[in-house]
Coordinates of C-alpha atoms and ligand atoms in Angstrom, one line a residue:
M24 CA 100.0 125.4 115.8
G25 CA 101.1 121.7 116.3
Q26 CA 103.6 120.1 114.0
F27 CA 103.2 121.3 110.4
P28 CA 101.4 118.6 108.4
L29 CA 103.6 116.3 106.3
T30 CA 102.4 115.8 102.7
L31 CA 102.9 112.5 100.8
S32 CA 105.5 114.0 98.5
R33 CA 107.4 115.7 101.3
F34 CA 107.4 112.5 103.4
I35 CA 108.7 110.5 100.5
L36 CA 111.5 113.0 99.8
Q37 CA 112.4 113.3 103.5
K38 CA 112.0 109.8 104.8
Q39 CA 112.2 107.3 101.9
T40 CA 115.6 106.6 100.6
F41 CA 116.0 104.7 97.3
P42 CA 119.6 103.9 96.6
G43 CA 120.3 105.4 93.1
G44 CA 116.7 106.6 93.1
T45 CA 115.5 109.0 90.4
G46 CA 112.3 110.1 92.2
E47 CA 110.3 108.0 89.6
L48 CA 108.9 105.7 92.3
S49 CA 107.8 108.7 94.4
R50 CA 106.1 110.2 91.3
I51 CA 104.3 106.9 90.8
L52 CA 103.0 107.0 94.4
D53 CA 101.9 110.6 93.8
Q54 CA 100.1 109.6 90.6
V55 CA 98.3 106.8 92.4
G56 CA 97.3 109.5 94.9
L57 CA 95.9 111.7 92.1
V58 CA 93.8 108.7 90.8
G59 CA 92.5 108.4 94.4
K60 CA 91.5 112.0 94.6
L61 CA 89.6 111.8 91.2
I62 CA 87.8 108.6 92.1
A63 CA 86.9 109.8 95.6
Q64 CA 85.4 112.9 94.1
D65 CA 83.1 110.7 91.9
L66 CA 82.2 108.4 94.7
R67 CA 81.1 111.2 97.0
R68 CA 78.5 112.2 94.4
A69 CA 77.9 108.7 92.8
G70 CA 74.2 108.7 93.4
L71 CA 73.8 112.1 91.8
I72 CA 75.8 111.7 88.6
N73 CA 74.4 108.4 87.2
I74 CA 77.5 106.3 87.7
L75 CA 75.8 103.6 89.8
G76 CA 74.8 100.2 88.5
A77 CA 76.1 97.8 85.9
S78 CA 77.8 98.8 82.7
G79 CA 76.4 95.8 80.8
E80 CA 79.9 94.3 80.4
V81 CA 81.4 91.1 81.8
N82 CA 85.1 91.1 82.6
V83 CA 87.9 88.6 82.1
Q84 CA 86.9 87.1 85.6
G85 CA 83.4 86.4 84.4
E86 CA 82.0 89.1 86.7
T87 CA 79.4 91.8 85.9
V88 CA 81.3 95.1 85.4
K89 CA 80.0 98.1 87.4
K90 CA 80.0 101.5 85.8
L91 CA 82.3 102.5 88.7
D92 CA 84.7 99.7 87.8
E93 CA 85.1 101.1 84.3
I94 CA 85.5 104.7 85.5
A95 CA 88.1 103.6 88.0
N96 CA 89.9 101.6 85.4
E97 CA 89.9 104.4 82.9
T98 CA 91.1 106.9 85.5
F99 CA 94.2 104.7 86.3
L100 CA 94.9 104.1 82.6
K101 CA 94.7 107.8 81.6
A102 CA 96.8 108.8 84.7
F103 CA 99.6 106.4 83.9
R104 CA 99.5 106.5 80.1
Q105 CA 99.9 110.3 80.2
S106 CA 102.4 110.4 83.2
G107 CA 105.1 108.7 81.2
L108 CA 105.9 106.8 84.4
A109 CA 105.0 103.2 83.4
C110 CA 106.0 101.1 80.4
A111 CA 103.3 98.5 81.1
I112 CA 100.0 98.4 83.0
A113 CA 97.8 95.5 84.0
S114 CA 94.4 95.6 85.6
E115 CA 91.8 93.2 87.0
E116 CA 89.4 94.7 84.5
M117 CA 91.5 94.0 81.4
E118 CA 92.3 90.5 80.0
K119 CA 95.6 91.7 78.5
P120 CA 98.1 94.2 79.8
V121 CA 98.5 97.6 78.1
L122 CA 102.0 98.0 76.9
L123 CA 103.2 101.7 76.5
P124 CA 106.0 101.9 73.9
E125 CA 105.7 105.7 74.0
N126 CA 107.0 105.5 77.6
W127 CA 109.8 103.0 77.0
P128 CA 112.7 102.8 77.7
Q129 CA 112.7 106.0 79.9
A130 CA 109.9 104.5 82.1
K131 CA 111.3 101.5 84.0
Y132 CA 108.3 100.6 86.1
M133 CA 105.2 98.5 85.5
L134 CA 101.9 98.9 87.4
L135 CA 99.4 96.2 88.2
F136 CA 96.1 97.1 89.9
D137 CA 92.6 96.3 91.0
P138 CA 91.0 99.6 90.1
L139 CA 87.9 99.2 92.4
D140 CA 87.9 96.6 95.1
G141 CA 84.6 95.6 96.8
S142 CA 82.5 95.8 93.7
S143 CA 79.5 94.4 95.5
N144 CA 79.5 97.6 97.6
T145 CA 79.4 100.1 94.8
D146 CA 75.6 100.7 94.7
C147 CA 75.0 100.8 98.4
N148 CA 77.5 103.5 99.6
M149 CA 79.6 100.9 101.4
P150 CA 83.4 101.0 101.7
L151 CA 85.5 100.6 98.5
G152 CA 89.2 100.5 97.6
A153 CA 91.8 100.1 95.0
I154 CA 95.0 98.0 95.2
F155 CA 98.3 98.5 93.4
S156 CA 101.6 96.7 92.9
V157 CA 104.7 98.1 91.2
L158 CA 107.4 96.1 89.5
K159 CA 110.7 97.1 87.9
C160 CA 111.2 96.3 84.2
E161 CA 114.5 94.4 84.3
R162 CA 115.0 94.3 80.5
N163 CA 116.3 97.3 78.5
D164 CA 116.9 95.5 75.2
R165 CA 113.2 95.5 74.3
M166 CA 109.7 96.4 75.4
P167 CA 108.4 94.3 78.3
T168 CA 105.9 91.6 77.5
E169 CA 103.0 90.2 79.6
D170 CA 105.4 87.6 81.1
E171 CA 107.4 90.3 82.7
L172 CA 104.4 91.4 84.7
V173 CA 103.8 87.8 86.0
R174 CA 106.3 87.8 88.8
R175 CA 106.6 86.7 92.5
G176 CA 105.4 89.0 95.2
T177 CA 108.9 89.2 96.5
E178 CA 109.9 91.2 93.4
Q179 CA 107.5 94.1 94.1
V180 CA 109.3 97.5 94.6
A181 CA 106.2 99.3 95.9
A182 CA 102.7 98.2 96.9
G183 CA 99.6 99.7 98.6
Y184 CA 96.0 100.6 98.5
L185 CA 93.5 103.5 98.3
F186 CA 90.7 103.2 100.8
Y187 CA 87.4 105.0 100.2
G188 CA 85.9 104.9 103.6
S189 CA 84.6 107.8 105.7
S190 CA 87.8 109.5 104.7
T191 CA 90.0 108.6 101.7
M192 CA 93.4 107.1 102.5
L193 CA 96.5 106.0 100.7
V194 CA 98.6 103.3 102.5
Y195 CA 101.8 102.0 101.0
T196 CA 105.2 100.3 101.4
V197 CA 108.4 100.4 99.5
G198 CA 110.0 98.0 101.9
Q199 CA 110.7 100.6 104.6
G200 CA 107.6 100.0 106.8
V201 CA 104.0 100.9 106.1
H202 CA 102.7 104.4 106.1
G203 CA 99.2 105.8 105.9
F204 CA 98.1 109.2 104.5
T205 CA 94.6 110.8 104.8
L206 CA 93.3 113.0 102.1
E207 CA 92.6 116.5 103.4
P208 CA 89.8 117.5 100.9
G209 CA 90.1 121.1 101.8
I210 CA 93.6 121.4 100.4
G211 CA 93.6 118.3 98.2
E212 CA 96.7 116.9 99.8
Y213 CA 97.4 113.6 101.4
L214 CA 98.7 114.3 104.9
L215 CA 100.7 111.8 107.1
S216 CA 98.2 110.3 109.6
H217 CA 99.7 106.8 110.3
E218 CA 103.5 106.5 110.2
Q219 CA 105.2 103.1 110.6
I220 CA 102.0 101.1 111.1
R221 CA 102.5 97.9 113.2
L222 CA 99.8 95.3 113.8
P223 CA 99.5 93.2 117.0
A224 CA 100.5 89.5 116.9
R225 CA 96.9 88.5 117.6
G226 CA 93.5 90.2 117.2
K227 CA 89.9 89.9 118.2
V228 CA 88.1 90.0 114.8
Y229 CA 87.9 87.8 111.8
G230 CA 86.5 88.4 108.3
V231 CA 85.3 85.6 106.0
N232 CA 82.2 84.9 103.9
E233 CA 80.6 82.2 106.1
G234 CA 78.0 81.7 103.4
N235 CA 80.7 79.6 101.7
Y236 CA 81.1 77.4 104.8
H237 CA 79.7 74.2 103.1
K238 CA 82.3 74.6 100.3
W239 CA 85.3 74.7 102.6
T240 CA 87.8 71.9 103.5
S241 CA 87.5 70.4 106.9
G242 CA 90.7 72.2 108.0
T243 CA 89.2 75.6 107.1
K244 CA 85.9 74.7 108.8
K245 CA 87.8 73.6 111.9
Y246 CA 89.7 76.9 112.1
V247 CA 86.7 79.2 111.7
D248 CA 84.7 77.1 114.2
S249 CA 87.6 77.5 116.7
L250 CA 87.2 81.3 116.6
K251 CA 83.7 81.0 118.0
I252 CA 84.7 79.0 121.1
Q253 CA 84.1 80.6 124.5
D254 CA 87.7 80.9 125.9
K255 CA 88.5 84.1 127.7
A256 CA 92.2 83.2 128.0
T257 CA 92.6 83.4 124.2
G258 CA 90.2 86.3 123.7
R259 CA 87.7 84.1 121.9
P260 CA 85.1 84.2 120.6
Y261 CA 86.4 86.7 118.0
S262 CA 83.8 89.1 116.5
V263 CA 83.0 88.9 112.8
R264 CA 83.9 91.9 110.7
Y265 CA 83.3 91.3 106.9
S266 CA 82.5 94.4 104.9
G267 CA 82.5 92.9 101.3
C268 CA 85.6 95.0 100.7
L269 CA 89.0 93.3 101.1
V270 CA 90.8 96.7 101.4
A271 CA 88.4 97.8 104.2
D272 CA 88.8 94.5 106.1
V273 CA 92.6 94.5 105.8
H274 CA 92.8 98.1 106.8
R275 CA 90.8 97.4 110.0
I276 CA 93.2 94.5 110.7
L277 CA 96.3 96.5 110.0
L278 CA 95.2 99.0 112.7
G279 CA 93.8 96.6 115.3
G280 CA 94.8 93.0 114.5
G281 CA 92.8 90.0 113.5
I282 CA 92.5 87.8 110.4
Y283 CA 90.8 88.0 107.0
L284 CA 90.3 84.8 105.0
Y285 CA 89.2 84.0 101.5
P286 CA 90.0 80.3 101.6
G287 CA 90.2 77.8 98.8
E288 CA 87.1 75.6 98.4
V289 CA 86.9 71.8 97.8
D290 CA 85.8 72.5 94.2
K291 CA 87.8 75.7 93.8
P292 CA 91.1 75.2 95.7
N293 CA 92.4 78.6 94.6
G294 CA 89.4 80.6 95.9
K295 CA 88.4 83.9 94.4
L296 CA 91.1 86.5 95.0
R297 CA 93.8 87.4 92.4
L298 CA 97.5 86.9 93.3
L299 CA 99.2 89.7 91.3
Y300 CA 97.1 92.7 92.1
E301 CA 95.1 91.8 95.3
A302 CA 97.0 89.2 97.4
N303 CA 100.7 90.1 96.6
P304 CA 100.4 93.9 97.4
L305 CA 98.4 93.4 100.5
A306 CA 100.7 90.6 101.7
W307 CA 103.7 92.8 101.4
I308 CA 101.9 95.6 103.3
V309 CA 100.9 93.3 106.1
E310 CA 104.3 91.6 106.3
Q311 CA 106.0 95.1 106.5
A312 CA 103.7 95.9 109.4
G313 CA 104.7 92.7 111.3
G314 CA 101.9 90.5 110.1
R315 CA 101.6 87.4 107.9
A316 CA 100.0 86.4 104.6
S317 CA 99.5 82.8 103.5
T318 CA 97.7 80.5 101.1
G319 CA 97.2 78.2 104.1
T320 CA 100.2 76.1 103.1
M321 CA 102.8 78.7 101.9
R322 CA 103.8 82.4 102.1
I323 CA 101.8 84.4 99.5
L324 CA 104.9 86.4 98.4
D325 CA 106.7 83.1 97.5
V326 CA 103.8 81.8 95.4
E327 CA 105.1 81.2 91.8
A328 CA 103.2 83.5 89.5
K329 CA 102.1 81.8 86.3
Q330 CA 99.2 83.8 84.8
L331 CA 98.2 87.4 85.0
H332 CA 94.8 86.7 86.5
Q333 CA 95.7 83.7 88.6
R334 CA 93.7 83.2 91.8
V335 CA 95.1 82.2 95.2
P336 CA 93.6 81.3 98.6
L337 CA 94.3 84.1 101.1
M338 CA 94.6 84.3 104.9
I339 CA 96.1 87.5 106.0
G340 CA 96.5 89.5 109.2
S341 CA 98.1 89.1 112.7
A342 CA 101.0 86.6 112.6
D343 CA 99.8 84.3 115.4
D344 CA 96.2 84.2 114.0
V345 CA 97.4 83.3 110.5
R346 CA 99.8 80.6 111.9
D347 CA 96.8 79.1 113.7
A348 CA 94.8 79.0 110.5
E349 CA 97.7 77.4 108.6
Q350 CA 98.1 74.7 111.3
S351 CA 94.4 73.9 111.1
I352 CA 94.3 73.9 107.3
Q353 CA 97.3 71.6 107.2
G354 CA 95.6 69.3 109.7
Q355 CA 98.2 69.9 112.4
T356 CA 95.7 70.8 115.2
Ligands
FBP402 P1 86.5 92.6 93.5 O1 87.9 93.2 93.3 O2 85.9 92.2 92.2 O3 85.6 93.5 94.2 O4 86.6 91.3 94.3 C1 87.2 91.2 95.6 C2 86.1 91.2 96.7 O5 85.1 92.0 96.4 C3 86.8 91.6 98.0 O6 86.9 93.0 98.1 C4 85.8 91.1 99.0 O7 86.4 90.8 100.3 C5 85.4 89.8 98.4 O8 85.7 89.9 96.9 C6 83.9 89.5 98.5 O9 83.6 88.3 97.9 P2 82.3 87.5 98.3 O10 81.1 88.4 97.9 O11 82.4 86.2 97.6 O12 82.3 87.3 99.8

């Protein structure tokens, strides 16, 4: 028998050191893992248990809510309400955060998440994900407020995603590199499959919704056009890989390099994606793996957070590819 498989909990205990740590952050990662197991189980049978289609609701983003969005959101809420591990929770699907006085002050962490990423993929069995960001509640004189959840990406203490692809994975960072675990359904455990992930400085694929081309700035158009030029020396043209699921596209790039873009548009300079529970956690993951994440003009993790559901343009992936995009968008090439 080869090396005995390393479970998520064992890996965290053995390899992750949190000065003055109480094990709470590890338990939060474990709880996210539990949410992933529950949602993966539903997804595997989605077409059989009447959970496909729209729920009839419209969320704070003005988007049609899918039944699976609601199920995923409820699963996160229940898991963290009952865990006693978080004193506040914010979600893409909820206008206001849920404050948990019953968990305060013993719980000093707050969780922000996109419960189901890739909503346009839910009804066609295409890849899906969930994205999470963990912040520490700095105050102990009173319950946290919404403002305390609206913080720069540099203040995250943990971040990651669940990826519902051909297998279910949990990928995270606590600032000590990026590690990937694959769910072994037979034993219901996440086992270490990708330790210390590093992405190459340059890739061969790009992901962007080119259907929005006419809405882009000239700098963005110029950059995406440049990826299609025949130039062996620079490995161009790149191949398009856009799945409709940010987590799936970033996961591919994390393992093989390349760039994903959801740029700002002339009439919508902040684009579509949300800063606090989509861009910030993925930016930290990619940076910890040696990549780069930018708005086109500044580092995502340095963007000042002002609102819970604020949007931000995102270009993320291999460091040299993202630098090229920044230079083009800033009109320097
Ligand atoms: P959701 O979290 O609502 O799914 O939005 C994010 C997302 O679906 C990403 O996963 C994906 O990359 C992008 O939006 C697709 O947007 P578009 O359909 O405009 O290309």
